[in-house]
Structure formats: structure tokens, C-alpha cells
Coordinates of C-alpha atoms and ligand atoms in Angstrom, one line a residue:
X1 CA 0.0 0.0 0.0
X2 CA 1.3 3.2 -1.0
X3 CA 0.9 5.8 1.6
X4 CA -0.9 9.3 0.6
X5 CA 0.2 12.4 0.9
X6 CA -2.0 14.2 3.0
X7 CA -2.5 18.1 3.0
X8 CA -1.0 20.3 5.6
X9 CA -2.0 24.2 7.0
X10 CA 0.7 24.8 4.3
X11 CA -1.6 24.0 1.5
X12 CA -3.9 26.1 3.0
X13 CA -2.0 29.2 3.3
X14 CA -0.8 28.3 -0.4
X15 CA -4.6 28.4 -1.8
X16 CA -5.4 31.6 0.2
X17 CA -2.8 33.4 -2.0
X18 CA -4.4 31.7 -5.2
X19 CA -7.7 32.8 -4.5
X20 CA -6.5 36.2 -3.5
X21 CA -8.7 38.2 -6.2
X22 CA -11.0 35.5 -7.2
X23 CA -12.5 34.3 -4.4
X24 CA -15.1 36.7 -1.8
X25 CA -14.0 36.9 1.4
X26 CA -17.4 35.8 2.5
X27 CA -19.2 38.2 5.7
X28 CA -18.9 36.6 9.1
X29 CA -22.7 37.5 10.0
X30 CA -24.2 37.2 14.2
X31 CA -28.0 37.3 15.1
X32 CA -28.6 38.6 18.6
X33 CA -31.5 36.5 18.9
X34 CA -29.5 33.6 18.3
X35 CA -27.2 34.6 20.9
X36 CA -29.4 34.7 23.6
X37 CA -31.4 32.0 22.9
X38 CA -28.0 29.8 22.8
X39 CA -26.5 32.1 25.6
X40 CA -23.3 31.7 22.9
X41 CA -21.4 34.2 20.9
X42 CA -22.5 32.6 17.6
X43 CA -20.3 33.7 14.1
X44 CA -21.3 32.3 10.9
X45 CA -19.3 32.4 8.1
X46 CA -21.1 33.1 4.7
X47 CA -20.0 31.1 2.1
X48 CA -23.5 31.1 0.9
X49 CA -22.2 34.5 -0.5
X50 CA -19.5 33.0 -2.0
X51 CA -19.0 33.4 -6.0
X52 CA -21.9 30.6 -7.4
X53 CA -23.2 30.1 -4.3
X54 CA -21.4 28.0 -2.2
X55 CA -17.9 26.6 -0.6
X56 CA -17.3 24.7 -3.2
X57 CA -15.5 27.6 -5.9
X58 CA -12.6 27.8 -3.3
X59 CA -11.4 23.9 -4.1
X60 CA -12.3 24.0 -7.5
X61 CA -10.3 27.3 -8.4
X62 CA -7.4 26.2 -5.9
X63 CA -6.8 22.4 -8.0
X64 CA -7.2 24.4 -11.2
X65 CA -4.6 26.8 -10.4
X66 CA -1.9 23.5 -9.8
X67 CA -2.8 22.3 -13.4
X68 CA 0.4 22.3 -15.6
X69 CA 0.6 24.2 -19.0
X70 CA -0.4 21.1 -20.7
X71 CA -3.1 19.7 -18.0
X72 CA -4.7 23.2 -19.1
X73 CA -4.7 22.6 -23.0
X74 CA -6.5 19.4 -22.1
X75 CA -8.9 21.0 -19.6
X76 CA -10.8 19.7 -16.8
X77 CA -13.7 17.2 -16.3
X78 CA -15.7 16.1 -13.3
X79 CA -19.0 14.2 -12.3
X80 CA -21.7 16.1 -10.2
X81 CA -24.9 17.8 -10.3
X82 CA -24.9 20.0 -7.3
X83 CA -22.1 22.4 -6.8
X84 CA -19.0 20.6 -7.7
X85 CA -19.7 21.2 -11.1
X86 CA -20.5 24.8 -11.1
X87 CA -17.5 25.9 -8.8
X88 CA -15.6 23.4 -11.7
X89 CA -17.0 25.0 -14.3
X90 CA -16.6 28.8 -13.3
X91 CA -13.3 28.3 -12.1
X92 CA -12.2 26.8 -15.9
X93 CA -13.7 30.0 -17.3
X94 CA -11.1 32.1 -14.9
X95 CA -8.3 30.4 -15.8
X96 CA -9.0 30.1 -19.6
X97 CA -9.6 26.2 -20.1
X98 CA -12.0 23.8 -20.8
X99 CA -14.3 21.8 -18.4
X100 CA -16.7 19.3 -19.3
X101 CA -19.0 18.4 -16.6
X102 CA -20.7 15.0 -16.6
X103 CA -24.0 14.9 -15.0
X104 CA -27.5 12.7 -15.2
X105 CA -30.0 13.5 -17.5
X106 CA -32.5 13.9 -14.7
X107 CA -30.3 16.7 -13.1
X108 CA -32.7 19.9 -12.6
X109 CA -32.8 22.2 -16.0
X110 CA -31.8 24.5 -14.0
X111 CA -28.2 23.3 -12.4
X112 CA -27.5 22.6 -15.9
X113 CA -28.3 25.5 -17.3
X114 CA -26.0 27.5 -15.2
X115 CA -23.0 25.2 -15.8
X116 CA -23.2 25.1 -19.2
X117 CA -23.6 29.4 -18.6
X118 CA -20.0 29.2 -17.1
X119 CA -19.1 27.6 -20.7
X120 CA -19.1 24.3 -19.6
X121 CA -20.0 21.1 -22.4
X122 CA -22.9 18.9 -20.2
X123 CA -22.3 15.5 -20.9
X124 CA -25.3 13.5 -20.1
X125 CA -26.0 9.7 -18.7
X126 CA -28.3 7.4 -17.6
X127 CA -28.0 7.1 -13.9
X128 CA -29.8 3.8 -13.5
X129 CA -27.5 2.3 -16.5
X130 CA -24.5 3.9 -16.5
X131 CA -21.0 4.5 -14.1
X132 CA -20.0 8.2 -14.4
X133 CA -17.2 7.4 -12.9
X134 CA -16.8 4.9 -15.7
X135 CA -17.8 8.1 -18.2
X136 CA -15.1 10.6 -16.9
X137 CA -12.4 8.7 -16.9
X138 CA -13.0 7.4 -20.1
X139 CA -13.1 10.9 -20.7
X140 CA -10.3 12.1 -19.0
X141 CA -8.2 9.3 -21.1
X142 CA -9.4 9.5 -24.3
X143 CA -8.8 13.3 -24.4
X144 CA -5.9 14.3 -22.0
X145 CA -8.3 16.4 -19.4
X146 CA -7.7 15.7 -15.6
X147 CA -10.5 14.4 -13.7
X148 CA -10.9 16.8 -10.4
X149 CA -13.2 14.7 -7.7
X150 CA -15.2 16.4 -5.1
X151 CA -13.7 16.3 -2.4
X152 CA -11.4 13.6 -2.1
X153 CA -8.1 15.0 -3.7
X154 CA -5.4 17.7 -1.6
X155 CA -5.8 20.6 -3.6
X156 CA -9.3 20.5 -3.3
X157 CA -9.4 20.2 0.4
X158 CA -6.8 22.7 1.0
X159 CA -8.8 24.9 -1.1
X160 CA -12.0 24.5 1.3
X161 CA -10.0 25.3 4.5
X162 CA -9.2 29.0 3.2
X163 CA -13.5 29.8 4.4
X164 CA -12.2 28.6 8.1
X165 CA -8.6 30.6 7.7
X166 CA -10.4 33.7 6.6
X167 CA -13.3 33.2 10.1
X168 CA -10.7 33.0 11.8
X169 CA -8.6 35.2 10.9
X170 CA -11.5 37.8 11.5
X171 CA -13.1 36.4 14.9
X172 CA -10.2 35.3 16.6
X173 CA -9.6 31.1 18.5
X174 CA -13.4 30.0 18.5
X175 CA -14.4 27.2 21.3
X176 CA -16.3 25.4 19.0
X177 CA -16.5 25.6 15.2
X178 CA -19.3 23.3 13.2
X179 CA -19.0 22.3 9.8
X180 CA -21.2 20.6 7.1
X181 CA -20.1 16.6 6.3
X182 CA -20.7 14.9 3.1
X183 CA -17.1 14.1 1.5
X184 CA -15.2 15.8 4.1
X185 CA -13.5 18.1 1.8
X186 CA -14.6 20.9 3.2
X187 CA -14.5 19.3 7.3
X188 CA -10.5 18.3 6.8
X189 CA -9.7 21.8 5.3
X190 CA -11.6 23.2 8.3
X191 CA -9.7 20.9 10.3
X192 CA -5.9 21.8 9.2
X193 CA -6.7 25.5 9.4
X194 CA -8.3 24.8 12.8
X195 CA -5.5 22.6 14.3
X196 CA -3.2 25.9 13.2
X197 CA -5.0 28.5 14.2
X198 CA -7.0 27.8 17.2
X199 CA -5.5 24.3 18.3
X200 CA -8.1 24.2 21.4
X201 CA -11.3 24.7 19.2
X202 CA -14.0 21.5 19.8
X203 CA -14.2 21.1 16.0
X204 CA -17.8 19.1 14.9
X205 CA -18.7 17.9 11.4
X206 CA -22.3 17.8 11.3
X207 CA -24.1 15.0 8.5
X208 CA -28.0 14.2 7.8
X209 CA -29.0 11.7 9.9
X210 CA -30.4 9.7 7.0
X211 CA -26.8 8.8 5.9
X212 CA -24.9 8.9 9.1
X213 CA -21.8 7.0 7.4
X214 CA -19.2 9.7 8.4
X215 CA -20.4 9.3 12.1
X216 CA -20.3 5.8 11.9
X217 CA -16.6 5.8 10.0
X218 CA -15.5 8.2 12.7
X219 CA -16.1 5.6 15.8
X220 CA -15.2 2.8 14.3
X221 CA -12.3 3.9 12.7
X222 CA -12.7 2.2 8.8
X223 CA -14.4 4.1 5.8
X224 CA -18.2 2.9 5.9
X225 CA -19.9 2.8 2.1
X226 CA -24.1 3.4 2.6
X227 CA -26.2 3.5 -0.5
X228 CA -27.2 7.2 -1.4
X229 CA -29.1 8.3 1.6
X230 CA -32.5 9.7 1.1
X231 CA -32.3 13.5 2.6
X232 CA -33.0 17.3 1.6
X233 CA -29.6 17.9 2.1
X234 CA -28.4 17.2 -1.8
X235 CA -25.0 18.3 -1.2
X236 CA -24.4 15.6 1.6
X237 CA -25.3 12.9 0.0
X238 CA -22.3 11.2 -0.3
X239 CA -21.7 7.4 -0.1
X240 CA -18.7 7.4 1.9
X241 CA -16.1 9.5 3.1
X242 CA -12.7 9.7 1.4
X243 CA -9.1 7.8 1.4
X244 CA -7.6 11.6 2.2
X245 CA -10.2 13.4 4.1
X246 CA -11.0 10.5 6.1
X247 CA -7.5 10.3 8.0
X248 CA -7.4 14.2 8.9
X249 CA -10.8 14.0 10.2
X250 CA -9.9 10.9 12.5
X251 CA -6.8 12.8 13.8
X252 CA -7.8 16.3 14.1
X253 CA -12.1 16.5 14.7
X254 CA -13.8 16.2 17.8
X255 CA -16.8 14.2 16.6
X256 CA -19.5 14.0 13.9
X257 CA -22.6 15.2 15.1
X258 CA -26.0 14.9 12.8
X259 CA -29.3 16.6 11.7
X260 CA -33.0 15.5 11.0
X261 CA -34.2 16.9 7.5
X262 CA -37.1 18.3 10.3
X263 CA -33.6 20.0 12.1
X264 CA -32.4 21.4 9.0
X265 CA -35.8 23.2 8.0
X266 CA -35.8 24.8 11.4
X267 CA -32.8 26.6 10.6
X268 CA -33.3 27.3 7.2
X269 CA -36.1 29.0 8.6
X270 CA -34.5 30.8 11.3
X271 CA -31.9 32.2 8.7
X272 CA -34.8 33.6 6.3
X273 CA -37.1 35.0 9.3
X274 CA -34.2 36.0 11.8
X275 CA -30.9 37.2 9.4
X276 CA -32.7 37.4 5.5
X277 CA -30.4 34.8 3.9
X278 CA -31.3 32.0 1.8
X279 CA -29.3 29.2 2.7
X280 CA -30.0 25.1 0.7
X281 CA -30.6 22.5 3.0
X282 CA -26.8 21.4 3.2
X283 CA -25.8 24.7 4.5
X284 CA -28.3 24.6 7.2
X285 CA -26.5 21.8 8.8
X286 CA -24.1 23.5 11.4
X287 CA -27.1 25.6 13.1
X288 CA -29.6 22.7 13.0
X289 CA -26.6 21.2 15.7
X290 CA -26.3 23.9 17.6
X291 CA -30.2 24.4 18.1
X292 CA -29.5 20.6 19.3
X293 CA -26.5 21.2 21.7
X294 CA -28.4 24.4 23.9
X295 CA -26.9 24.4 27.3
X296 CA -22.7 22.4 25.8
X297 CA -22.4 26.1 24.2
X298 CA -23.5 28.3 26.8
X299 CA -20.9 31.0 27.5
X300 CA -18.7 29.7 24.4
X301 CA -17.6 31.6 21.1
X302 CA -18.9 29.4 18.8
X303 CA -18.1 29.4 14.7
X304 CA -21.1 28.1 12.0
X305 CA -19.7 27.2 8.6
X306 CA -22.8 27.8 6.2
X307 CA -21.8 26.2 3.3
X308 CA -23.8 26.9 0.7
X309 CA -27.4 29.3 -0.7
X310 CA -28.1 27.2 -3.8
X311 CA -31.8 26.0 -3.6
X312 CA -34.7 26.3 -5.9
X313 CA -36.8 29.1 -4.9
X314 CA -40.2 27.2 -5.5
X315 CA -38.6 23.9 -3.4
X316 CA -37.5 26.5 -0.8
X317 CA -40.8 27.7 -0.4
X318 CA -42.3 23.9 -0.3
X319 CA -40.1 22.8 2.6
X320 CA -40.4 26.4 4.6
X321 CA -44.3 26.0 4.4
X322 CA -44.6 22.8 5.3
Ligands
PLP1 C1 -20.4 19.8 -1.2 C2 -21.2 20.4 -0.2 C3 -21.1 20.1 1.2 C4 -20.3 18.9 1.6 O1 -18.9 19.1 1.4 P1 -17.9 17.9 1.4 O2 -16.6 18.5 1.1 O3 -18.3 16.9 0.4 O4 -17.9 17.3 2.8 C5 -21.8 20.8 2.1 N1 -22.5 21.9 1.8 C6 -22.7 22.3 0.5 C7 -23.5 23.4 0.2 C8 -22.0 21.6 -0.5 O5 -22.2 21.9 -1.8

């Protein structure tokens, strides 16, 4: 077994520079009524306001940044319907090279839409019949691009800690800091700028309880694979966690905590009543905890990742009037 070379805070500090001028520095926001209800000094960090919407740009743009002259000529390709593909396919309009994105045929009109906006080719497959893992690497082979996955590869994790860097950076050590889990792209970047810059912080990834597989990975120690959990939060619904993020989450988070879809509408609608942002189920994740937790964060400083604002306006509406 070869071993992997994991990221370090290095890597982080490395993609802050690259994304100097392309990525926002996302608003830490606070809601008073929050604060007393929690009897916490709650800071969220934005990246709902982040350029298309979510977290996601900061990996993207980081790995595309490493690609050699000649990975560039050949472009980029990667599977996803959710966000992946759009922070993917902006960031390949930045730099000046081609992405193609592959993604199901029943992906919503309007995700594909807005990747193929960015100037992205849509490749399309049957998700029932067809491996698009299978696709993009037949892809990737057959003309020269490099397949970027994710969240399981360094430059994309490194990427994702920059959101954490820049909070804290701006707030100061936190005593606890929760993060969204699918992947754990964006929970070992968090991680690696946490360990560095406020070594003490309790640091919590926070999953849908429908696909609890990082939680269960965490306490036993070995990578669990689910089938793709049924929950509102699209962007977590990964299978399993990955061969990099996996270790840095073992070694350097506190523990995985999780959400009810019921949890997560809760503080979607706290965040559209109570501060006026939109934020996608996903994003909701690190509050719907910390409505849990109550009287563990009294007196604390206390850091919210919100990860992402991409949701359909009319499903929005659905699940907030339910
Ligand atoms: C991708 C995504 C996540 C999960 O990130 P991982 O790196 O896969 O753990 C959380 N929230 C949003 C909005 C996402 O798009």
C-alpha cells in the first residue's frame, strides 16, 4: 500500500494566495437572537455569498490553479450535479480552459443551465444504467483532461480550509467551530486551518441523519460505504467519506454530530425569518446542531460554517411551508 500524501495548513496558506482576487471573502454575520437564545457568541461564516453560491468555488479554483501548461490545453472534467460542477465550471472560465461536466439526464434544468452558462459542455447519462465514474475517466483518457473529484483529492481540500482561515482570521480562537459533512472536503480543510490557528477549538462535522456513514466511519475507525441516503440535504449525499479526508478527520475532529431533515428546516427558517439569507438545505447543517447542543455552548464563542445558498426558490418555499 502506498501511503498518501496528506494536505498540511501549508496547503492552506498556499490556496489563500491563489484565491486572492478571485474568491469573496465571505461576511462573518451574528443574530442577537440567536445569541441569547444559545446564551453563545455565535459567528457564521457566509460562504452562501460566495461566488456561485457555495464553498465549493474555493477547491475548484485552488486544484485548477496547480494544473500544468499542458493539463490546461486538455482542460478539466468532473461528475456532479450539485455544486462541484459549477464551482468546476466557473473556475475553468477564470483560468481560460476547458471543463466538461458529466451529470444525469434527470439533473434539474436549471443546475444545468448555469453550468453550461460558465461555458461548460454537459455531458449526459443514464443514472440507473450507467457508471460516471466509468464516463469521466473514459473521458479524461481518451482526451488528455484531468478528472478533479469532489472532495477527495489535496488541492481541493486545501482549497475548502481557506472559508475557516479567513473566520478565523476575523473572529479570533473560537471554542467550538461546526461544519457541514458529506465528502469531508470541506470538514478536513476546516480541520488543518483549525488545528493551526486555534488548536483548542472542539471542531464538529455535522451529516443528515439519514446517511450517518461519516459518524459511523468516525467511531469505528474504517471508511463505511451506505447507499445514497435519502435527505433534503443534496450536497451531503455522499456514499462514503474519502481515502484523504478520512484520516485528517480521524486525527484532528472532535466528533460528527448529525441533523433531522425536520432539524435542518428549522434553521433554514431561522436564517430567512431571523438574518434574511437564503441558505440550501446542506448549508443549514451547522445551526440545526447547535439548536441541538443548547446548554454544551452556553458561555462559548462558537463558529457556523454555512456552506452553501443554492436551492430552488419554488422547493424553498415547499419545505419552509410545510
Ligand atoms: C459539497 C457540499 C457540502 C459537503 O462538502 P464535502 O466537502 O463533500 O464534505 C456541504 N454543503 C454544500 C452546500 C455543498 O455543496
Amino acid at each position: 500500500m502506498t501511503t498518501l500524501q496528506l494536505p498540511t495548513y501549508a496547503d492552506v496558506e498556499a490556496a489563500a494566495k491563489r484565491l486572492e482576487g478571485y474568491a469573496n471573502r465571505t461576511p462573518v454575520n451574528t443574530s442577537r437572537t440567536l445569541n441569547e437564545r444559545l446564551g453563545a457568541e455565535v459567528f457564521f461564516k457566509c460562504e452562501n455569498f460566495q461566488r456561485m453560491g457555495a464553498f465549493k468555488f474555493r477547491g475548484a479554483f485552488n486544484a485548477l490553479s496547480k494544473f500544468t501548461p499542458e493539463q490546461r490545453k486538455g482542460g478539466v472534467v468532473a461528475f456532479s450535479s450539485g455544486n462541484h460542477a459549477q464551482g468546476i465550471a466557473l473556475s475553468a472560465k477564470l483560468l481560460g480552459m476547458p471543463a466538461t461536466i458529466v451529470m444525469p439526464q434527470d439533473a434539474p434544468a436549471l443546475k444545468v443551465a448555469a453550468t453550461k452558462g460558465y461555458g461548460a459542455s454537459v455531458v449526459m447519462y443514464d443514472r440507473y444504467k450507467e457508471d460516471r465514474e466509468a464516463i469521466g475517466r473514459d473521458l479524461a483518457q481518451k482526451h488528455g483532461m484531468t478528472l478533479i473529484p469532489p472532495y477527495d483529492h489535496p488541492d481541493v481540500m486545501a482549497g475548502q480550509g481557506t472559508a475557516a482561515k479567513e473566520l478565523f482570521e476575523e473572529v479570533g480562537p473560537l471554542d467550538v467551530l461546526l461544519a457541514p459533512l458529506g465528502g469531508g472536503g470541506l470538514l478536513s480543510g476546516t480541520a488543518l486551518a483549525t488545528r493551526a490557528l486555534a488548536p483548542q477549538c472542539q471542531l464538529y462535522g455535522v451529516e443528515p441523519e439519514a446517511g450517518n456513514d461519516g459518524q459511523q466511519s468516525f467511531r469505528s475507525g474504517s471508511i463505511l460505504h451506505i447507499d445514497t441516503p435519502k435527505t433534503i440535504a443534496d450536497g451531503a449525499q455522499t456514499q462514503h467519506l474519502g481515502n484523504y479526508t478520512f484520516p485528517i478527520i480521524q486525527r484532528d475532529v472532535n466528533d460528527i454530530l448529525t441533523a433531522t431533515d425536520a432539524q435542518l428546516v428549522e434553521a433554514m427558517r431561522f436564517f430567512a425569518e431571523r438574518m434574511k439569507m437564503i441558505v440550501e438545505p446542506t448549508g443549514a447543517l451547522g445551526l440545526a446542531a447547535a439548536l441541538q447542543m443548547k446548554d454544551q455552548l452556553k458561555g462559548k464563542r462558537v463558529g457556523i460554517i454555512i456552506s452553501g445558498g443554492n436551492v430552488d426558490i419554488s422547493w424553498f418555499c415547499e419545505l419552509l411551508g410545510r
